[in-house]
Every structure is written in C-alpha cells, then in structure tokens.
mmCIF file of C-alpha atoms in Angstrom:
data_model
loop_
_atom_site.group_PDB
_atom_site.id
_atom_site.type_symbol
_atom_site.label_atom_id
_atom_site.label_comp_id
_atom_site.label_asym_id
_atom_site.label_seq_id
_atom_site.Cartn_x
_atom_site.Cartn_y
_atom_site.Cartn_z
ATOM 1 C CA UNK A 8 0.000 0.000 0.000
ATOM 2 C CA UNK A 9 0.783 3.709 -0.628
ATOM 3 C CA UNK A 10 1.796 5.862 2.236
ATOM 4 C CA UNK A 11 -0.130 9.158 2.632
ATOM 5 C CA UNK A 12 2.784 11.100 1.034
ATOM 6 C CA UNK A 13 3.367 8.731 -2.082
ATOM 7 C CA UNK A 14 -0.602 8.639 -2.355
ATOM 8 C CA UNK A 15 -0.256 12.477 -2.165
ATOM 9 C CA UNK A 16 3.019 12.774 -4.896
ATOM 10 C CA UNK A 17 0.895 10.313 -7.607
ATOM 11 C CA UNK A 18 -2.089 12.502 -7.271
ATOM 12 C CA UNK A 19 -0.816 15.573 -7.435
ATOM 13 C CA UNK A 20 1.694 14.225 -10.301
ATOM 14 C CA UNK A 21 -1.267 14.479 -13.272
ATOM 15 C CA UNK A 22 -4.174 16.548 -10.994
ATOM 16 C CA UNK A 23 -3.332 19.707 -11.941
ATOM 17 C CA UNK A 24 -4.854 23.419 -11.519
ATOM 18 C CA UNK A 25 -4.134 23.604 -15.755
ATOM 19 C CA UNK A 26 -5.894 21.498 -17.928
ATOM 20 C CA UNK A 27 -4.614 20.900 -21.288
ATOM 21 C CA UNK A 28 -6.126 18.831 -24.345
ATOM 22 C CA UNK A 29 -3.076 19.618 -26.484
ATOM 23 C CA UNK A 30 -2.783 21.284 -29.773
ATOM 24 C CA UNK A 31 -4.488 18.515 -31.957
ATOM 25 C CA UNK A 32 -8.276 17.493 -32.727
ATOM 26 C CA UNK A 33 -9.182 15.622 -29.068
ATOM 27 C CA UNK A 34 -10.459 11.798 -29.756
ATOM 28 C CA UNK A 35 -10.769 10.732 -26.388
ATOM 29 C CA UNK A 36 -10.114 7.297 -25.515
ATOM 30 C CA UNK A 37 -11.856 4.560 -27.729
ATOM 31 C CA UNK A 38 -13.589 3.005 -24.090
ATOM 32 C CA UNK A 39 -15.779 6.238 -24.253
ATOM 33 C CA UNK A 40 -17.684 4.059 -27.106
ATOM 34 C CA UNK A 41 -18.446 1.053 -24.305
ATOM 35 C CA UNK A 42 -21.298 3.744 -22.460
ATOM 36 C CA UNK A 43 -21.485 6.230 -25.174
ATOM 37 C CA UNK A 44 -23.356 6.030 -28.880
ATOM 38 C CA UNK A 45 -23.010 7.818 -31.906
ATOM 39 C CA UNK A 46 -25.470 9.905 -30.513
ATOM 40 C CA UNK A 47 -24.104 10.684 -27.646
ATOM 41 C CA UNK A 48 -26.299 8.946 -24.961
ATOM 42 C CA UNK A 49 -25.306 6.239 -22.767
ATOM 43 C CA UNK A 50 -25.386 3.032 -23.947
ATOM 44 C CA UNK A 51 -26.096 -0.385 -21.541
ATOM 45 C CA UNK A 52 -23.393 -0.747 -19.668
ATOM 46 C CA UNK A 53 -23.672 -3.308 -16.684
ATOM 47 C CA UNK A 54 -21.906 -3.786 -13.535
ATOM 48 C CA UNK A 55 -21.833 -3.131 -9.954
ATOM 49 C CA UNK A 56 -19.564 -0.780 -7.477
ATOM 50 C CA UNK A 57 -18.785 -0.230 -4.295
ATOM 51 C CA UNK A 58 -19.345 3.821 -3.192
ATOM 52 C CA UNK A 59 -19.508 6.683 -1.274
ATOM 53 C CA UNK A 60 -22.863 8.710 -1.908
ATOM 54 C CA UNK A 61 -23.190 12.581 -1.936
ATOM 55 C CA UNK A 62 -24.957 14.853 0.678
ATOM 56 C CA UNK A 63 -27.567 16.830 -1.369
ATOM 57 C CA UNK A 64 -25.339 20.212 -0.784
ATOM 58 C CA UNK A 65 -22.545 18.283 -2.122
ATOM 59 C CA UNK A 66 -24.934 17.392 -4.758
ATOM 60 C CA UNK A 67 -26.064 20.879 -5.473
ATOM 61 C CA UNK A 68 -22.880 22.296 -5.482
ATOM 62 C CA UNK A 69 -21.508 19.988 -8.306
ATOM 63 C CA UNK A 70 -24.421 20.429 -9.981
ATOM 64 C CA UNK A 71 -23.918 24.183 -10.361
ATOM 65 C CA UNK A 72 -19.996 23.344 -11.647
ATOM 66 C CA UNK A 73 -21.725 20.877 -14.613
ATOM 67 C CA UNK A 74 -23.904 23.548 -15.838
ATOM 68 C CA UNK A 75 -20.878 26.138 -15.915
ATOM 69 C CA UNK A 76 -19.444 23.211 -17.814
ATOM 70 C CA UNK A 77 -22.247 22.761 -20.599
ATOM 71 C CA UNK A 78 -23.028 26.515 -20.991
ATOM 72 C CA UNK A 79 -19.181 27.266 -22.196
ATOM 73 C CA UNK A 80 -18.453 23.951 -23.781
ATOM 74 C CA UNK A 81 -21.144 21.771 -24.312
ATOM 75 C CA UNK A 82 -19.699 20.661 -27.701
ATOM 76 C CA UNK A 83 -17.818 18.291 -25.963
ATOM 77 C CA UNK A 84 -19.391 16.209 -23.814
ATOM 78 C CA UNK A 85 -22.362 13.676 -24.238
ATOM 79 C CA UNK A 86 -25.261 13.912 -22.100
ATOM 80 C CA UNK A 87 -25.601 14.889 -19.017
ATOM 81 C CA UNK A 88 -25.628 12.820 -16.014
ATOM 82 C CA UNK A 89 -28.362 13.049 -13.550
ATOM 83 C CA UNK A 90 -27.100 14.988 -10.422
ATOM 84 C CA UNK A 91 -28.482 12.249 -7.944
ATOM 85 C CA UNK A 92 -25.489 9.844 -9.345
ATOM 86 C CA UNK A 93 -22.688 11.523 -8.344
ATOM 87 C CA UNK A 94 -20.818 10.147 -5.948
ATOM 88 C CA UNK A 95 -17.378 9.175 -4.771
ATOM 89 C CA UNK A 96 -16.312 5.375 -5.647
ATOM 90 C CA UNK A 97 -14.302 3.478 -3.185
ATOM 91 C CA UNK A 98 -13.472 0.467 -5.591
ATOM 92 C CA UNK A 99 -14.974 -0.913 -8.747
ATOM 93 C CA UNK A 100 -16.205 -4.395 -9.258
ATOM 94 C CA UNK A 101 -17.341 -5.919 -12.228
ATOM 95 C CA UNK A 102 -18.352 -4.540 -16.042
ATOM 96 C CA UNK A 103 -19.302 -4.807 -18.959
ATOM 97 C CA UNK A 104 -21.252 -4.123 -22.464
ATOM 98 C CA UNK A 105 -22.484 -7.163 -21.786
ATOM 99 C CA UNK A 106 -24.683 -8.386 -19.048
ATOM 100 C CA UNK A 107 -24.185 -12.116 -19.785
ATOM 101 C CA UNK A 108 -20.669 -11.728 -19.873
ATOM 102 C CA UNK A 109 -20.696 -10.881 -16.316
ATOM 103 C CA UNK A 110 -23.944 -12.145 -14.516
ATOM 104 C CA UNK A 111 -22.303 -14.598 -12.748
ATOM 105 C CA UNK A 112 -19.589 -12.484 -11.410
ATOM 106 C CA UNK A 113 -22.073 -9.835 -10.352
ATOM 107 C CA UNK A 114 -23.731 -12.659 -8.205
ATOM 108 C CA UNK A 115 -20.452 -13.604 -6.845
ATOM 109 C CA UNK A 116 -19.776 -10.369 -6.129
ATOM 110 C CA UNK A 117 -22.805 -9.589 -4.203
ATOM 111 C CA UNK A 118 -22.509 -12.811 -2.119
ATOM 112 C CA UNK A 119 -18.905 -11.728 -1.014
ATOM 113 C CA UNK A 120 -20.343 -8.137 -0.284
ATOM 114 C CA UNK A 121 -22.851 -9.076 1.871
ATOM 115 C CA UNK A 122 -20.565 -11.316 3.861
ATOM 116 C CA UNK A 123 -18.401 -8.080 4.276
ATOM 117 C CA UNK A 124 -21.176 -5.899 5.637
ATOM 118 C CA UNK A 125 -20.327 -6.922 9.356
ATOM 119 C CA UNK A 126 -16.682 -6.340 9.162
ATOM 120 C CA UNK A 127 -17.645 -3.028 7.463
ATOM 121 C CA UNK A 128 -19.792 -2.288 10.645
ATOM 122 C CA UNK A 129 -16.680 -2.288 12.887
ATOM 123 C CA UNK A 130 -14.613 0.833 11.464
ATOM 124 C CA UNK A 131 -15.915 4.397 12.040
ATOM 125 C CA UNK A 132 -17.010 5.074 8.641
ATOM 126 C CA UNK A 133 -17.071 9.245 8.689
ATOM 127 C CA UNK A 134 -13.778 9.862 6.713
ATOM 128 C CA UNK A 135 -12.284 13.758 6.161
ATOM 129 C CA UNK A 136 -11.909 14.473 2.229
ATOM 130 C CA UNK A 137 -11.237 18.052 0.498
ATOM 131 C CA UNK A 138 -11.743 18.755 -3.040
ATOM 132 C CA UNK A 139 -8.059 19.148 -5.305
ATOM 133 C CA UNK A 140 -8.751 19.774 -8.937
ATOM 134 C CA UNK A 141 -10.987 18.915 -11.904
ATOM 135 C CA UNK A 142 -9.165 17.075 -14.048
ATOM 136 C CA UNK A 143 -9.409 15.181 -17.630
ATOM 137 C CA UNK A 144 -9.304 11.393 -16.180
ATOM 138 C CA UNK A 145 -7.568 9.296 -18.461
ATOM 139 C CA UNK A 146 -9.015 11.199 -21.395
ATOM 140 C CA UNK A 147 -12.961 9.485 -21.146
ATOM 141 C CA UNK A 148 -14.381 12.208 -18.707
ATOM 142 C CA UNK A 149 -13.765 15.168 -16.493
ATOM 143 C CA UNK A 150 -13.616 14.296 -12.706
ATOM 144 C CA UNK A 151 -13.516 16.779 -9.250
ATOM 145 C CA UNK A 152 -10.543 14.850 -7.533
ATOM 146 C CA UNK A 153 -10.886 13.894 -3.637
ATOM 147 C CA UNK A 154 -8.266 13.366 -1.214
ATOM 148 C CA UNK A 155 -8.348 12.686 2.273
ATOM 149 C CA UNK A 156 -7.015 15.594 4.560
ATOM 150 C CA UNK A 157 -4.340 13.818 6.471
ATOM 151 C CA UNK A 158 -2.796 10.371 6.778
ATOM 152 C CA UNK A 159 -5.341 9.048 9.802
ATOM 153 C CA UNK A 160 -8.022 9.512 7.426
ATOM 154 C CA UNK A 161 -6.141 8.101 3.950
ATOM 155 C CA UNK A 162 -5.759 4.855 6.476
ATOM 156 C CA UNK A 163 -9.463 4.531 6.797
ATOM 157 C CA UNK A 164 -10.240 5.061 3.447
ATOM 158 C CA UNK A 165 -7.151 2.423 2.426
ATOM 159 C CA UNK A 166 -8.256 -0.432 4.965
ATOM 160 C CA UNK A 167 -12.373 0.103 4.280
ATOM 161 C CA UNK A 168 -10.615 -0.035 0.339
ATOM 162 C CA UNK A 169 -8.624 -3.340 1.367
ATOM 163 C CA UNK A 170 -12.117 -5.103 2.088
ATOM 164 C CA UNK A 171 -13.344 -5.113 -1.229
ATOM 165 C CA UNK A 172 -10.460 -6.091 -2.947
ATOM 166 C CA UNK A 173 -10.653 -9.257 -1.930
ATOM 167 C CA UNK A 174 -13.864 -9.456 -3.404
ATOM 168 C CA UNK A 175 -12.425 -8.274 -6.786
ATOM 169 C CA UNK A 176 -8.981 -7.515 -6.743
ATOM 170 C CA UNK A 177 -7.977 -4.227 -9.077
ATOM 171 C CA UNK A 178 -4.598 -4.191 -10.758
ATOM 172 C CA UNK A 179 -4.475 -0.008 -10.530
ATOM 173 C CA UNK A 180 -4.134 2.362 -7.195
ATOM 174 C CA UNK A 181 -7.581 4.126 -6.078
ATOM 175 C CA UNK A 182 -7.460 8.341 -7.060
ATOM 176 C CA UNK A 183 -10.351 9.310 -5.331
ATOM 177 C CA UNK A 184 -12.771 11.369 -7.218
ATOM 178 C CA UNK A 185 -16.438 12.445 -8.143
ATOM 179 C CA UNK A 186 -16.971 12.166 -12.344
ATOM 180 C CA UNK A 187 -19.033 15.180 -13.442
ATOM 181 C CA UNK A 188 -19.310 14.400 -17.225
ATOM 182 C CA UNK A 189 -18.373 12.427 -19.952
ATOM 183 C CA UNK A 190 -16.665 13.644 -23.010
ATOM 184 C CA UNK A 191 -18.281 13.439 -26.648
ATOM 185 C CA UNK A 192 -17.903 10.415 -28.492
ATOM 186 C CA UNK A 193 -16.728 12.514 -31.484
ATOM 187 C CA UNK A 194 -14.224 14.056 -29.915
ATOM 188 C CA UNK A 195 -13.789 17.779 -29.863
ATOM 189 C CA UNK A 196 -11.943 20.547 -31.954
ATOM 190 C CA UNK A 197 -9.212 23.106 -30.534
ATOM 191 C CA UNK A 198 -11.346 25.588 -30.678
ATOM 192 C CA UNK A 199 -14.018 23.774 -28.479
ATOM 193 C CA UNK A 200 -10.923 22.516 -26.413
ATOM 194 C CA UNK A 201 -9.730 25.475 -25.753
ATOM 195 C CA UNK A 202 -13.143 27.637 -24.268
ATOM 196 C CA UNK A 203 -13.164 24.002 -21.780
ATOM 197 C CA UNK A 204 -9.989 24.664 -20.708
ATOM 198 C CA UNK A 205 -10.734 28.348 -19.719
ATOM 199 C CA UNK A 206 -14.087 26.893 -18.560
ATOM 200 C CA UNK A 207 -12.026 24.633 -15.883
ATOM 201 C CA UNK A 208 -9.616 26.887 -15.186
ATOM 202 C CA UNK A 209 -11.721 29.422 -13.848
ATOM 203 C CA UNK A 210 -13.382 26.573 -11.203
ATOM 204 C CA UNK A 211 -10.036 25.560 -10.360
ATOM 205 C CA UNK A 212 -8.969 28.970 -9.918
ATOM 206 C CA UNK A 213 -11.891 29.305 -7.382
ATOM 207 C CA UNK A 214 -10.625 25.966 -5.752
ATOM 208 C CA UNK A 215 -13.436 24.208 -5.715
ATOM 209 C CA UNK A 216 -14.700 24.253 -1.547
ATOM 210 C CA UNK A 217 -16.166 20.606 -0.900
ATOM 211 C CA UNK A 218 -15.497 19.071 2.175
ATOM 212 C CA UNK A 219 -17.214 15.834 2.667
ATOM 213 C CA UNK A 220 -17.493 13.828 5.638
ATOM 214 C CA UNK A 221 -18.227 10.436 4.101
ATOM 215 C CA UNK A 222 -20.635 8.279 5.934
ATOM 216 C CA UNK A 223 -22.820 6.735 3.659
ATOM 217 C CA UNK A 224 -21.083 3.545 1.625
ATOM 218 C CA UNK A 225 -23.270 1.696 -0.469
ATOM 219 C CA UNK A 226 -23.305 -1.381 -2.798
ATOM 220 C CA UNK A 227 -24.534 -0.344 -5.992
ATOM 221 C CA UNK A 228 -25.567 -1.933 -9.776
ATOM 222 C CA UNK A 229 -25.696 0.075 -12.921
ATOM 223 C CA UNK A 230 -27.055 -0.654 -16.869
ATOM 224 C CA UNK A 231 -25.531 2.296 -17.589
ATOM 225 C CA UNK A 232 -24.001 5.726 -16.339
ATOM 226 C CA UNK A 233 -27.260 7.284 -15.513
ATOM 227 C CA UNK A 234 -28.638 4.625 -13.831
ATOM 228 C CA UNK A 235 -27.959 3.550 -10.745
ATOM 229 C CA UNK A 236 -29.632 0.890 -8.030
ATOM 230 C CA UNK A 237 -28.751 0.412 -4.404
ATOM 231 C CA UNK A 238 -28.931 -2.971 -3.554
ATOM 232 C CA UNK A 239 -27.399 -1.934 -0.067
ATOM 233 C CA UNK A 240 -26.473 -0.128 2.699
ATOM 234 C CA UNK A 241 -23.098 -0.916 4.193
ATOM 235 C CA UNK A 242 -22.618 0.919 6.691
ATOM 236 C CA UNK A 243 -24.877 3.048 9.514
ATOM 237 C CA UNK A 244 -23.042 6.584 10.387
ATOM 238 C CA UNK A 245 -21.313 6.802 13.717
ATOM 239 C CA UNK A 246 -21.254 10.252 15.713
#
C-alpha cells in the first residue's frame, strides 16, 4: 500500500490546476464508445460498485460546476448525467457491455459483499476528504478529484478499500474522485478545447470548496451511467 505522502506525490503528479487537451483534434479514448453512442447517450453498460454517496449540498454544489461546464463547452461532452449519481467510488467491481458476460460475477460479487457488511460495521465510517482539482481522467471524462485531509483519514479510506479487494482484486491504485461528465464520443476541436480549458480553469482557480465527511457507503448496480440501483447499505453513520 501507498503511504499518505506517495498517495499524495501520484495525485498531485497528473491533478493539476491547468488542464490541457493539447494542440491537436481531441479523440478521447476509444472506451468512451463502451457507455457512449453515436449519438451521444449512454449506452447499456452493466456492472456493480462499491461507493460513497453525496450529501444533497454536495450534490447541489456539483451540480452548479456541470452547468458552468455545458453553458461554455457543451460541444464536448455527451449527455448529461443526472445529479443524484454523483458520488465518490471506493473500488470498482465488475463490467461490462455485456450483461451475460458478467452475470455470474455480479452474483459472486454480491454474495462476497454481503458477507463483508459486518466487518464493514466495525470501522468508524465518517472519513475527512477536500476537493483538489478537476481534471481530464484518463481522457474518457472530467472528474472533481478527492483526497483525504491527512494520513489518519487516507488509512481509513485504504483499509475500508482493502475489504473489497478481496472481493475483486484491481490491478491499478484508487485516485479518489467524483466524475461530473463524460466527453463526446466525437471528440472535440481546438477551438471547443480550448473555451473548456478556460471553462475549468476558472473553477479551479476558485478551488473548488467541498469538504465531505463520508458516511454513507453503499453497494450499488448500474445498466448504464445514468442509472444507478442500491442494492445496499453498508454501513450506519457513527457520531
């Protein structure tokens, strides 16, 4: 496992105050097409998560950044997703274009959840997290990033982390963050790239002030980025 500070040097090594899309026409990466069409509305896409869900301030407040988004560069996104699904994931499961590619996993998966849930039960589940930047994550959408405010609270977030990957192990470090849209499948031109970067800039500029005391971890399953079911509550907030 990372320590705080290494967790803390990756982060801050690509989530940066300045976003750039470079200086040719932006494709995106080709797994946009898995939950985006041609017409830019989500596709199916299947699967199931382990998250953090959003206070309704926290909600609000990210809701106001998307719309800043679409009215200066709505050109190059797809549509929008529905404020009630943001939230903060703690570790991915299982996915796929494909349901039947994946049903039995996500019935393994579930089984192995629910064992956790008591083991969940024992940690103090209110964890300390500050906004950093928006940033272009991995070049499919544009994400507020999350961190937690000092090492005592990165170990909580780690071990509660830890849990579920024994359910499904993931070959690639948690970065902590809240996706606020999805990028065009077409791509965009400089032109359009350029009013979005001016468009994050001035949020980042702001520094975007969410502080979230995460209490609410939940096992979820999607059919696709818009729609989201709890199957269940993991954990019941401590004072």
């Amino acid at each position: 496992m990372e320590t705080y500070q290494e967790f803390l040097d990756r982060i801050n090594s690509f989530e940066k105050k300045e976003l750039t899309f470079g200086s040719e026409y932006f494709k995106g990466n080709p797994s946009i097409l898995q939950k985006v069409d041609e017409n830019n509305l989500f596709r199916d896409f299947y699967g199931d998560t382990i998250v953090f869900l959003l206070e309704d301030q926290v909600k609000d407040k990210l809701e106001k950044y998307v719309n800043f988004l679409y009215y200066s560069a709505s050109k190059c996104f797809c549509e929008r997703l529905v404020p009630n699904t943001f939230h903060m994931t703690l570790h991915d499961l299982s996915s796929s274009a494909i349901l039947k590619d994946i049903a039995e996993e996500l019935f393994e998966n579930e089984f192995k959840v629910m064992e956790k849930i008591e083991e969940i039960q024992k940690y103090n589940i209110r964890i300390k997290m500050k906004s950093h930047y928006i940033f272009n994550m991995v070049n499919t959408s544009l994400v507020l990033g999350l961190y937690p405010v000092d090492a005592q609270e990165y170990h909580k977030l780690m071990e509660l982390y830890f849990i579920f990957d024994s359910v499904r192990k993931l070959n690639y470090p948690l970065t902590p963050h809240i996706t606020l849209a999805y990028y065009s499948s077409h791509g965009f031109d400089l032109k359009a790239a350029r009013v979005l970067e001016d468009a994050v800039g001035h949020l980042n500029d702001r520094e975007p002030e969410i502080e979230i005391n995460i209490s609410r971890l939940s096992y979820q399953k999607f059919k696709n980025m818009n729609h989201y079911i709890n199957v269940a509550e993991l954990s019941t907030p401590r004072l």
